[in-house]
Tab-separated table of C-alpha atoms in Angstrom:
chain	number	residue	atom	x	y	z
E	195	MET	CA	75.562	10.513	99.202
E	196	TYR	CA	75.411	13.544	96.625
E	197	ASN	CA	75.701	16.068	99.642
E	198	TYR	CA	78.721	13.946	101.268
E	199	ILE	CA	80.415	14.418	97.942
E	200	GLN	CA	79.872	18.125	97.755
E	201	LYS	CA	80.933	18.557	101.259
E	202	LYS	CA	83.921	16.715	100.602
E	203	SER	CA	84.758	18.794	97.642
E	204	VAL	CA	84.071	21.913	99.673
E	205	MET	CA	86.316	20.568	102.334
E	206	ILE	CA	89.334	20.015	99.409
E	207	VAL	CA	88.598	23.527	98.137
E	208	LEU	CA	89.005	24.936	101.697
E	209	LEU	CA	92.214	22.806	102.220
E	210	LEU	CA	93.612	23.936	98.857
E	211	ALA	CA	92.580	27.482	99.868
E	212	SER	CA	94.201	27.322	103.149
E	213	MET	CA	97.291	25.981	101.688
E	214	PHE	CA	97.575	28.488	99.068
E	215	PHE	CA	96.910	31.370	102.115
E	216	SER	CA	99.781	29.763	104.056
E	217	GLN	CA	102.067	29.934	101.620
E	218	ALA	CA	101.210	33.461	101.033
E	219	GLY	CA	102.048	33.999	104.657
E	220	VAL	CA	98.601	34.971	105.486
E	221	LEU	CA	98.278	32.305	108.164
E	222	ALA	CA	100.900	31.728	110.724
E	223	SER	CA	100.512	27.922	110.974
E	224	THR	CA	99.280	25.335	108.802
E	225	ASN	CA	97.996	22.921	111.694
E	226	SER	CA	95.562	25.320	113.159
E	227	GLU	CA	92.458	25.235	111.080
E	228	PRO	CA	89.691	25.712	113.612
E	229	MET	CA	87.121	24.198	111.687
E	230	GLU	CA	89.053	20.975	111.380
E	231	GLN	CA	89.539	20.927	115.139
E	232	LEU	CA	86.038	21.542	115.823
E	233	GLN	CA	85.202	18.693	113.223
E	234	GLN	CA	87.622	16.299	115.007
E	235	SER	CA	85.953	16.863	118.454
E	236	VAL	CA	82.222	16.619	117.017
E	237	ASN	CA	83.215	13.314	115.207
E	238	ASN	CA	84.646	11.978	118.322
E	239	ILE	CA	81.153	12.776	120.231
E	240	LEU	CA	79.268	11.278	117.374
E	241	ARG	CA	81.333	8.208	117.679
E	242	ILE	CA	80.412	7.523	121.157
E	243	LEU	CA	76.979	8.762	120.522
E	244	GLN	CA	76.459	5.911	117.786
E	245	SER	CA	78.639	3.332	119.376
E	246	GLU	CA	76.112	0.273	119.885
E	247	GLU	CA	77.971	-0.894	122.875
E	248	LEU	CA	77.148	2.316	124.956
E	249	ARG	CA	73.491	2.464	123.688
E	250	VAL	CA	72.229	-0.216	126.299
E	251	PRO	CA	70.285	1.164	129.317
E	252	GLY	CA	72.907	0.411	131.901
E	253	LYS	CA	75.701	2.333	130.401
E	254	GLN	CA	74.175	5.542	130.233
E	255	GLU	CA	76.407	7.391	132.777
E	256	GLU	CA	79.610	6.037	131.030
E	257	ARG	CA	78.274	7.256	127.846
E	258	LYS	CA	77.732	10.834	129.207
E	259	GLN	CA	81.269	10.775	131.050
E	260	LEU	CA	82.829	9.974	127.738
E	261	VAL	CA	80.943	12.739	125.995
E	262	ILE	CA	81.878	15.054	128.833
E	263	GLU	CA	85.885	14.207	128.400
E	264	VAL	CA	85.724	15.480	124.993
E	265	VAL	CA	83.736	18.204	125.663
E	266	GLU	CA	85.835	19.873	128.222
E	267	LYS	CA	88.907	19.604	125.865
E	268	MET	CA	86.727	21.588	123.343
E	269	PHE	CA	85.516	24.686	125.841
E	270	ASP	CA	87.391	27.339	127.533
E	271	PHE	CA	85.118	26.857	130.570
E	272	ARG	CA	86.730	29.494	132.717
E	273	GLN	CA	86.947	32.080	130.034
E	274	MET	CA	83.054	31.332	129.418
E	275	ALA	CA	82.332	31.414	133.327
E	276	ARG	CA	84.283	34.645	133.572
E	277	SER	CA	82.385	36.353	130.570
E	278	SER	CA	79.069	34.925	131.633
E	279	MET	CA	79.549	36.932	135.348
E	280	GLY	CA	80.193	40.103	133.280
E	281	GLN	CA	81.255	42.981	135.738
E	282	HIS	CA	80.605	41.001	138.812
E	283	TRP	CA	83.412	38.754	138.044
E	284	ASN	CA	86.032	41.108	139.467
E	285	THR	CA	83.951	41.454	142.757
E	286	ILE	CA	84.548	38.041	143.941
E	287	THR	CA	87.659	36.515	145.456
E	288	GLU	CA	89.790	34.232	143.268
E	289	GLU	CA	88.566	31.084	145.261
E	290	GLU	CA	84.909	31.981	144.697
E	291	GLN	CA	86.066	32.398	140.893
E	292	ASP	CA	87.571	28.770	140.768
E	293	LYS	CA	84.402	27.364	142.413
E	294	PHE	CA	82.210	29.312	140.219
E	295	VAL	CA	83.997	27.750	137.052
E	296	GLY	CA	83.346	24.332	138.189
E	297	LEU	CA	79.581	25.263	139.133
E	298	PHE	CA	79.205	26.910	135.550
E	299	LYS	CA	81.032	24.106	133.574
E	300	ASN	CA	78.289	21.771	135.405
E	301	LEU	CA	75.479	23.841	134.464
E	302	VAL	CA	76.440	24.355	130.919
E	303	GLU	CA	77.007	20.574	130.365
E	304	GLU	CA	73.552	19.898	131.869
E	305	ARG	CA	72.080	22.175	129.329
E	306	TYR	CA	73.623	20.970	126.206
E	307	ILE	CA	74.623	17.595	126.764
E	308	GLY	CA	71.220	16.652	128.599
E	309	LYS	CA	69.834	15.727	125.302
E	310	ILE	CA	72.250	13.422	124.112
E	311	ASP	CA	69.861	10.659	125.252
E	312	SER	CA	67.612	11.610	122.426
E	313	TYR	CA	70.390	11.570	119.747
E	314	ASN	CA	68.808	10.259	116.645
E	315	ASN	CA	71.342	10.417	113.857
E	316	GLN	CA	71.156	14.234	113.269
E	317	GLN	CA	73.526	15.514	110.721
E	318	VAL	CA	76.017	18.258	111.042
E	319	VAL	CA	76.973	20.467	108.150
E	320	TYR	CA	79.920	22.770	108.332
E	321	LYS	CA	79.188	25.866	106.324
E	322	LYS	CA	82.142	28.207	106.796
E	323	GLN	CA	84.612	29.606	108.972
E	324	LEU	CA	85.801	33.064	109.562
E	325	VAL	CA	89.756	33.507	110.928
E	326	LYS	CA	91.116	36.767	112.257
E	327	ASP	CA	93.861	37.308	114.712
E	328	GLY	CA	93.544	34.266	116.544
E	329	LYS	CA	90.012	34.376	116.870
E	330	ALA	CA	87.445	32.391	114.705
E	331	LEU	CA	83.802	31.966	113.880
E	332	ILE	CA	82.481	28.406	112.491
E	333	TYR	CA	78.899	28.514	111.020
E	334	THR	CA	77.301	24.996	111.281
E	335	ASP	CA	73.822	23.756	110.898
E	336	ILE	CA	72.168	20.543	112.782
E	337	VAL	CA	69.758	19.166	110.542
E	338	ASP	CA	67.257	17.694	113.155
E	339	LYS	CA	63.746	16.517	111.952
E	340	ASP	CA	64.017	18.018	108.521
E	341	LEU	CA	64.981	21.336	110.095
E	342	GLU	CA	67.827	23.133	109.961
E	343	ILE	CA	69.185	24.677	113.140
E	344	PRO	CA	72.083	27.314	112.818
E	345	ILE	CA	74.899	27.019	115.292
E	346	VAL	CA	77.599	29.358	115.282
E	347	TYR	CA	80.812	28.635	117.567
E	348	ARG	CA	83.181	31.383	118.617
E	349	LEU	CA	86.817	30.161	119.284
E	350	GLN	CA	89.861	31.469	120.534
E	351	GLU	CA	93.392	30.131	119.809
E	352	ASP	CA	95.292	29.058	122.860
E	353	ASN	CA	98.957	27.625	121.801
E	354	GLY	CA	97.880	26.130	118.493
E	355	LYS	CA	94.557	24.670	119.998
E	356	TRP	CA	91.145	26.375	119.211
E	357	LEU	CA	88.941	26.393	122.393
E	358	ILE	CA	85.460	27.244	121.860
E	359	ASN	CA	84.101	30.237	124.278
E	360	ASP	CA	80.791	30.933	123.315
E	361	LEU	CA	78.156	29.550	120.883
E	362	LYS	CA	74.702	30.850	119.056
E	363	ILE	CA	72.137	28.481	118.574
E	364	GLU	CA	69.404	30.237	116.269
E	365	ASN	CA	71.106	33.402	117.289
E	366	VAL	CA	70.795	32.922	120.836
E	367	SER	CA	74.153	33.329	122.692
E	368	LEU	CA	74.724	31.003	125.552
E	369	ILE	CA	77.129	33.288	127.448
E	370	VAL	CA	74.640	36.569	126.791
E	371	ASN	CA	71.836	34.148	127.760
E	372	TYR	CA	73.473	33.168	131.372
E	373	ARG	CA	74.840	36.841	131.982
E	374	ARG	CA	71.243	38.172	132.029
E	375	ASP	CA	69.986	35.165	134.074
E	376	PHE	CA	73.012	35.320	136.522
E	377	ASP	CA	72.425	39.306	136.627
E	378	SER	CA	68.875	38.803	137.531
E	379	ILE	CA	69.785	36.748	140.539
E	380	ILE	CA	72.782	38.658	141.708
E	381	ARG	CA	71.164	41.834	141.899
E	382	LYS	CA	68.731	40.558	144.440
E	383	GLU	CA	70.698	37.637	146.189
E	384	GLN	CA	74.313	38.661	145.383
E	385	PHE	CA	76.972	35.772	144.627
E	386	GLU	CA	76.069	33.643	147.609
E	387	GLY	CA	72.558	33.349	146.352
E	388	LEU	CA	73.814	32.582	142.635
E	389	VAL	CA	76.010	29.894	143.984
E	390	GLU	CA	73.232	28.473	146.131
E	391	LYS	CA	70.971	28.399	143.140
E	392	ILE	CA	72.982	26.620	140.684
E	393	THR	CA	73.805	24.156	143.298
E	394	LYS	CA	70.127	23.388	144.034
E	395	GLN	CA	69.507	23.361	140.394
E	396	LEU	CA	72.454	20.956	139.519
E	397	GLU	CA	71.080	18.660	142.573
E	398	LYS	CA	67.577	18.512	141.216
E	399	SER	CA	68.649	17.472	138.029
E	400	GLU	CA	70.813	14.912	139.146
E	401	THR	CA	67.928	13.264	141.043
E	402	SER	CA	65.332	13.604	138.025
E	403	ASN	CA	68.152	11.742	135.800
V	692	MET	CA	42.150	0.114	69.141
V	693	LEU	CA	41.701	3.236	71.201
V	694	HIS	CA	37.965	4.018	71.880
V	695	ILE	CA	37.404	7.784	72.514
V	696	THR	CA	33.739	8.049	73.560
V	697	LEU	CA	32.691	11.854	73.463
V	698	GLU	CA	30.368	12.492	76.539
V	699	PRO	CA	28.679	15.526	77.123
V	700	ILE	CA	30.561	17.494	79.412
V	701	SER	CA	28.611	18.595	82.340
V	702	GLU	CA	29.152	22.221	83.507
V	703	MET	CA	30.747	21.199	86.691
V	704	HIS	CA	33.417	19.105	84.870
V	705	LEU	CA	34.049	22.213	82.660
V	706	ALA	CA	34.426	24.370	85.634
V	707	TYR	CA	36.895	21.576	87.319
V	708	LEU	CA	38.801	21.595	84.109
V	709	ASN	CA	38.881	25.377	83.890
V	710	LYS	CA	40.117	25.579	87.396
V	711	ARG	CA	42.892	22.966	86.683
V	712	LYS	CA	43.957	24.796	83.951
V	713	CYS	CA	44.159	27.890	85.823
V	714	LEU	CA	46.171	26.141	88.523
V	715	ILE	CA	48.690	24.865	86.069
V	716	ARG	CA	48.946	28.141	84.308
V	717	SER	CA	49.640	30.047	87.725
V	718	ILE	CA	52.173	27.592	88.586
V	719	GLY	CA	53.920	27.976	85.251
V	720	LEU	CA	53.504	31.600	85.464
V	721	ILE	CA	55.551	31.467	89.085
V	722	LEU	CA	58.061	29.331	87.857
V	723	PHE	CA	58.639	31.652	84.744
V	724	LEU	CA	59.118	34.702	87.255
V	725	LEU	CA	61.407	32.963	89.590
V	726	LEU	CA	63.604	31.889	87.045
V	727	ILE	CA	63.683	35.358	85.742
V	728	THR	CA	64.433	36.892	89.046
V	729	GLU	CA	66.880	34.325	89.715
V	730	THR	CA	68.883	34.917	86.450
V	731	VAL	CA	68.394	39.144	87.216
V	732	SER	CA	69.640	38.823	90.531
V	733	THR	CA	72.662	36.407	89.924
V	734	ALA	CA	73.712	38.475	87.081
V	735	ALA	CA	73.652	41.393	89.661
V	736	THR	CA	75.682	39.916	92.250
V	737	GLU	CA	78.459	38.564	89.843
V	738	PRO	CA	79.946	41.709	88.239
V	739	ASP	CA	83.157	39.797	86.918
V	740	ALA	CA	84.295	36.844	85.543
V	741	ALA	CA	86.326	35.617	88.651
V	742	ALA	CA	83.076	35.168	90.360
V	743	GLU	CA	81.883	33.214	87.528
V	744	THR	CA	84.445	30.756	87.902
V	745	ALA	CA	84.329	30.564	91.607
V	746	ARG	CA	80.610	29.623	91.213
V	747	ALA	CA	81.215	26.925	88.928
V	748	SER	CA	83.923	25.349	91.209
V	749	GLY	CA	81.253	25.237	93.975
V	750	GLU	CA	78.421	27.341	95.028
V	751	ALA	CA	79.592	27.010	98.774
V	752	VAL	CA	82.714	29.012	97.986
V	753	GLN	CA	80.718	31.771	96.310
V	754	GLU	CA	78.388	31.752	99.571
V	755	GLU	CA	81.541	32.049	101.707
V	756	SER	CA	82.993	34.988	99.925
V	757	ALA	CA	79.661	36.846	100.093
V	758	ALA	CA	78.904	36.320	103.820
V	759	GLU	CA	82.670	37.000	104.597
V	760	ASP	CA	82.135	40.541	103.184
V	761	ASP	CA	79.268	40.936	105.591
V	762	ALA	CA	80.958	39.349	108.632
V	763	TRP	CA	84.155	41.409	108.151
V	764	GLY	CA	82.612	44.746	107.823
V	765	GLU	CA	83.987	47.753	109.376
V	766	ASP	CA	81.929	47.481	112.542
V	767	GLY	CA	84.187	44.498	113.635
V	768	TRP	CA	82.863	41.089	114.565
V	769	GLU	CA	83.653	40.484	117.925
V	770	GLU	CA	81.317	43.772	118.869
V	771	ASP	CA	78.546	42.556	117.030
V	772	TRP	CA	78.514	39.200	118.527
V	773	GLU	CA	77.252	40.669	121.931
V	774	ALA	CA	75.356	43.777	120.563
V	775	PRO	CA	73.265	44.382	123.615
V	776	VAL	CA	69.466	44.016	123.270
V	777	VAL	CA	67.526	45.915	125.869
V	778	LEU	CA	63.725	45.972	126.506
V	779	ALA	CA	61.757	47.776	129.082
V	780	ASP	CA	59.848	45.183	130.959
V	781	PRO	CA	57.024	47.750	132.804
V	782	LEU	CA	54.546	44.647	133.310
V	783	GLU	CA	57.293	42.626	135.020
V	784	PRO	CA	54.485	41.457	137.675
V	785	ILE	CA	52.123	40.514	135.136
V	786	ASN	CA	54.517	39.122	132.788
V	787	ARG	CA	56.141	36.855	135.244
V	788	PHE	CA	52.407	35.604	136.402
V	789	PHE	CA	51.742	34.706	132.893
V	790	PHE	CA	55.018	32.779	132.478
V	791	HIS	CA	54.290	30.971	135.536
V	792	PHE	CA	50.571	30.252	133.989
V	793	ASN	CA	51.964	29.278	130.737
V	794	ASP	CA	54.684	26.883	132.455
V	795	ARG	CA	52.162	25.191	134.343
V	796	LEU	CA	49.782	24.860	131.420
V	797	TYR	CA	52.964	23.207	129.565
V	798	TYR	CA	53.385	20.487	132.275
V	799	TRP	CA	49.707	19.837	133.210
V	800	VAL	CA	48.539	19.889	129.758
V	801	LEU	CA	50.726	20.351	126.732
V	802	LYS	CA	53.242	17.970	127.498
V	803	PRO	CA	50.927	15.053	128.571
V	804	VAL	CA	48.895	15.585	125.561
V	805	ALA	CA	52.059	15.789	123.213
V	806	THR	CA	53.604	12.868	124.720
V	807	VAL	CA	50.270	10.678	124.096
V	808	TYR	CA	50.217	12.504	120.563
V	809	ALA	CA	53.897	11.215	119.832
V	810	GLY	CA	52.991	7.765	120.818
V	811	PHE	CA	50.289	7.500	117.912
V	812	ILE	CA	51.629	9.961	115.236
V	813	PRO	CA	54.741	8.735	113.625
V	814	GLU	CA	57.259	11.384	113.303
V	815	GLU	CA	57.285	11.728	109.453
V	816	LEU	CA	53.471	12.788	110.024
V	817	GLN	CA	54.538	15.321	112.389
V	818	ILE	CA	56.890	16.803	110.025
V	819	GLY	CA	54.141	16.883	107.709
V	820	PHE	CA	51.620	18.640	110.376
V	821	ARG	CA	54.573	20.989	110.899
V	822	ASN	CA	55.098	21.798	107.250
V	823	PHE	CA	51.268	22.119	106.825
V	824	PHE	CA	50.931	24.748	109.313
V	825	ASP	CA	54.214	26.733	108.329
V	826	ASN	CA	52.756	26.584	104.698
V	827	LEU	CA	49.561	28.381	106.150
V	828	ARG	CA	51.778	31.194	107.460
V	829	THR	CA	53.512	31.491	103.974
V	830	PRO	CA	50.986	34.613	102.530
V	831	ALA	CA	51.768	36.760	105.634
V	832	LYS	CA	55.707	36.031	105.178
V	833	ALA	CA	55.086	36.926	101.454
V	834	VAL	CA	53.530	40.088	102.053
V	835	SER	CA	56.450	40.957	104.771
V	836	SER	CA	59.284	40.212	102.526
V	837	LEU	CA	57.472	42.582	99.877
V	838	LEU	CA	56.950	45.150	102.358
V	839	GLN	CA	60.746	45.221	103.246
V	840	GLY	CA	61.506	45.719	99.616
V	841	ASN	CA	62.531	42.427	99.027
V	842	VAL	CA	60.696	41.293	95.930
V	843	ARG	CA	62.933	38.262	95.177
V	844	ASP	CA	62.054	36.850	98.644
V	845	SER	CA	58.688	37.849	98.235
V	846	LEU	CA	58.268	35.521	95.012
V	847	HIS	CA	59.906	32.633	96.645
V	848	GLU	CA	57.190	32.801	99.328
V	849	VAL	CA	54.598	33.271	96.830
V	850	ALA	CA	56.442	29.962	94.790
V	851	ARG	CA	56.731	28.103	97.904
V	852	PHE	CA	53.017	28.677	98.769
V	853	SER	CA	51.747	27.566	95.412
V	854	LEU	CA	53.975	24.642	94.818
V	855	ASN	CA	53.921	23.096	98.477
V	856	SER	CA	49.865	23.696	98.432
V	857	THR	CA	49.731	21.451	95.242
V	858	ALA	CA	52.917	19.322	94.489
V	859	GLY	CA	53.687	19.175	98.186
V	860	ILE	CA	49.886	17.746	98.899
V	861	ILE	CA	48.324	21.035	100.895
V	862	GLY	CA	51.507	21.735	102.332
V	863	PHE	CA	52.490	18.476	104.192
V	864	GLY	CA	55.766	18.301	101.940
V	865	ASP	CA	57.948	20.888	101.359
V	866	PHE	CA	58.092	20.241	97.642
V	867	ALA	CA	59.855	23.870	97.126
V	868	LYS	CA	62.582	23.232	99.455
V	869	ASP	CA	63.759	19.590	98.562
V	870	VAL	CA	63.498	19.751	94.940
V	871	LEU	CA	64.024	23.380	94.055
V	872	ASP	CA	66.042	24.537	97.293
V	873	LEU	CA	63.561	26.972	97.669
V	874	ARG	CA	63.904	28.138	101.160
V	875	SER	CA	61.575	30.201	103.127
V	876	SER	CA	62.869	33.434	104.549
V	877	TYR	CA	60.739	33.490	107.831
V	878	GLU	CA	59.719	36.988	107.562
V	879	ASP	CA	56.681	38.472	109.691
V	880	LEU	CA	55.148	42.072	109.848
V	881	GLY	CA	57.050	42.661	113.418
V	882	GLN	CA	60.246	42.348	111.506
V	883	THR	CA	58.826	44.611	108.769
V	884	PHE	CA	58.178	47.321	111.544
V	885	ALA	CA	61.577	46.774	112.707
V	886	HIS	CA	62.933	47.086	109.240
V	887	TYR	CA	61.570	50.592	109.098
V	888	GLY	CA	63.365	51.739	112.446
V	889	ALA	CA	60.168	50.376	115.052
V	890	GLY	CA	61.448	49.459	118.262
V	891	GLY	CA	60.116	46.311	120.480
V	892	GLY	CA	58.444	49.021	122.935
V	893	PHE	CA	58.171	46.833	125.988
V	894	TYR	CA	58.184	42.846	126.661
V	895	ILE	CA	54.875	41.226	127.004
V	896	ASN	CA	54.640	37.637	127.923
V	897	TRP	CA	50.958	36.471	126.668
V	898	PRO	CA	49.111	33.525	128.335
V	899	PHE	CA	48.916	30.761	125.836
V	900	LEU	CA	51.069	32.480	123.407
V	901	GLY	CA	54.139	33.136	125.248
V	902	PRO	CA	56.810	35.775	124.827
V	903	SER	CA	56.448	39.031	122.677
V	904	ASN	CA	56.787	42.377	122.655
V	905	PHE	CA	54.580	45.619	121.941
V	906	ARG	CA	55.736	45.821	118.224
V	907	ASP	CA	55.813	41.948	117.586
V	908	SER	CA	52.236	41.564	119.181
V	909	LEU	CA	51.005	44.296	116.668
V	910	GLY	CA	52.654	42.452	113.874
V	911	LEU	CA	50.998	39.121	115.013
V	912	LEU	CA	47.543	40.761	114.773
V	913	GLY	CA	48.387	41.918	111.314
V	914	ASP	CA	49.722	38.615	110.216
V	915	SER	CA	46.790	36.762	111.411
V	916	TYR	CA	44.603	38.645	108.837
V	917	LEU	CA	46.768	37.219	106.066
V	918	HIS	CA	46.373	33.574	107.482
V	919	PRO	CA	44.185	31.341	105.155
V	920	LEU	CA	42.129	30.197	108.127
V	921	PHE	CA	41.021	34.179	108.412
V	922	PHE	CA	40.676	35.316	105.243
V	923	LEU	CA	38.449	31.990	104.549
V	924	ASP	CA	36.199	33.092	107.371
V	925	ALA	CA	36.849	29.849	109.434
V	926	GLU	CA	34.653	29.468	112.526
V	927	TRP	CA	36.445	30.265	115.725
V	928	GLY	CA	36.132	26.667	116.814
V	929	VAL	CA	38.081	25.591	113.684
V	930	ILE	CA	40.604	28.168	114.377
V	931	ILE	CA	41.443	27.243	117.925
V	932	GLY	CA	41.362	23.710	116.713
V	933	ALA	CA	44.144	24.382	114.423
V	934	TRP	CA	46.064	26.690	116.660
V	935	SER	CA	45.760	23.455	119.435
V	936	LEU	CA	46.983	21.325	116.874
V	937	ASP	CA	49.717	23.390	116.065
V	938	LYS	CA	50.910	23.669	119.188
V	939	VAL	CA	50.613	20.051	120.247
V	940	ASN	CA	52.318	18.951	117.035
V	941	TYR	CA	55.154	21.400	117.499
V	942	THR	CA	55.408	20.418	121.366
V	943	ALA	CA	56.000	16.846	120.269
V	944	LEU	CA	58.546	17.286	117.623
V	945	THR	CA	60.510	19.562	120.430
V	946	LEU	CA	59.472	17.339	123.569
V	947	GLY	CA	62.224	18.055	126.088
V	948	ASP	CA	63.788	21.201	124.914
V	949	TYR	CA	61.707	23.386	126.989
V	950	GLU	CA	62.277	21.605	130.234
V	951	LEU	CA	66.100	21.474	129.401
V	952	PHE	CA	66.414	25.028	129.019
V	953	THR	CA	64.124	26.374	132.000
V	954	LYS	CA	65.766	23.748	134.354
V	955	THR	CA	69.245	24.675	133.643
V	956	ALA	CA	68.095	28.504	133.975
V	957	LEU	CA	68.257	30.013	137.743
V	958	ASP	CA	65.584	32.560	136.615
V	959	PRO	CA	63.627	31.010	133.845
V	960	TYR	CA	61.533	34.100	133.237
V	961	ALA	CA	64.773	36.239	132.568
V	962	ALA	CA	66.319	33.587	130.541
V	963	VAL	CA	63.185	33.056	128.156
V	964	LYS	CA	63.136	36.626	127.659
V	965	ASP	CA	66.473	37.174	126.796
V	966	ALA	CA	66.534	34.297	124.532
V	967	TYR	CA	63.296	35.928	122.650
V	968	LEU	CA	64.901	39.189	122.489
V	969	GLN	CA	68.290	37.496	120.860
V	970	TYR	CA	66.457	35.235	118.740
V	971	ARG	CA	64.336	38.117	117.266
V	972	LYS	CA	67.092	40.263	116.878
V	973	GLY	CA	68.848	37.617	114.764
V	974	LEU	CA	65.561	37.335	112.597
V	975	ILE	CA	65.351	41.056	112.154
V	976	GLU	CA	69.022	41.225	111.035
V	977	ASN	CA	68.683	38.063	108.864
V	978	LYS	CA	71.287	36.123	110.325
């Protein structure tokens, strides 16, 4: 309870601060608080996870789809896929790029949504946000089993909407990690090998679920 | 009416009382030192009255402005986000062999054992065990903080160790964090070497121990001498038993994480190696 009040008061301070700054003309628009947007999306996901109706065994797939729906609006998957390919991105055709974005999206969803079935009322603490030139970093903690796991989101503004283009869990960046991983495959087996591997991997996790 | 009977105090009892007195005194001393360092350091970080009022309106606000200064440094934050971490891997064939070995070990031994363990031991107790093993690593953390010239963090670790070993019931509870908000700084000798400019050397994937590098392996060896089990001269059987329990307990608490990560990686070896590098880099830079 105390924590909640504290968080609330921090939010109010942040809100007041943002109002002050927007008046001073430092921030261009008032409705573009990235942390607020992230919080809303995360709350939507938590609402799905906490819903008693969706917790029954038969509704697992529906639950996952609902979460994916929210997630897809939060992330800029095209930008992420591009950045995870590094210099290899420009060596493939536009068609291949489109195909890769889809595969990449599924892979990331598998890694980060795969754990939702074990969701057990973990708390999210929003620590701070840094905003500059349409880019933002949001620092959060997930409290899981009495342990605080730091997660930092990197976002970019796109027509008033803040989209995540990378996140760091305990300092490990999703994009950097996949870039090394993909690079290790592309070097040996080219882009075709990479596509084949991702497809196989996704099929495997599909059957194991 | 109160009856006070004076019994001859046995020598053992006297020794016990003395020990207790000693313990209470040392805890008192630590709390006192802590108070002094807290006061000195907060006084040092707050040069003006404006900061004072900011602090009064909520600690988080102050924290924000302090961290903001770091993040908005001249170097820029975008470049810093993906700062390259490169580490030579001349032992790759051997490393890959032991990666595979550890992977099999996980699926064939560790996971089944941890699954059964998790079925019997309630989660609260698992967290207790994790705290207990973490507490045993505190002396090494305190020394590393001190070696990096961070007296305050070092004292925090000393306080954490003495408080959690006593009030935290031999380390099962994290009294220091829950009551006094004293958090661990998670330092180790490998980070200390890095602090003084040592590079990682090359990547090593140890059997049983997992990912490491040359520098951190040396650090691990040094840290082990500061582990209570070592300086209490425990038998090898006890050490291996404790290590196994620590490992099983940790696996029980994170069941599923390893599978999820390696199954969504295309070259799990490369992905784990990179995750280790990024993770260590974050720890070294105290992010």
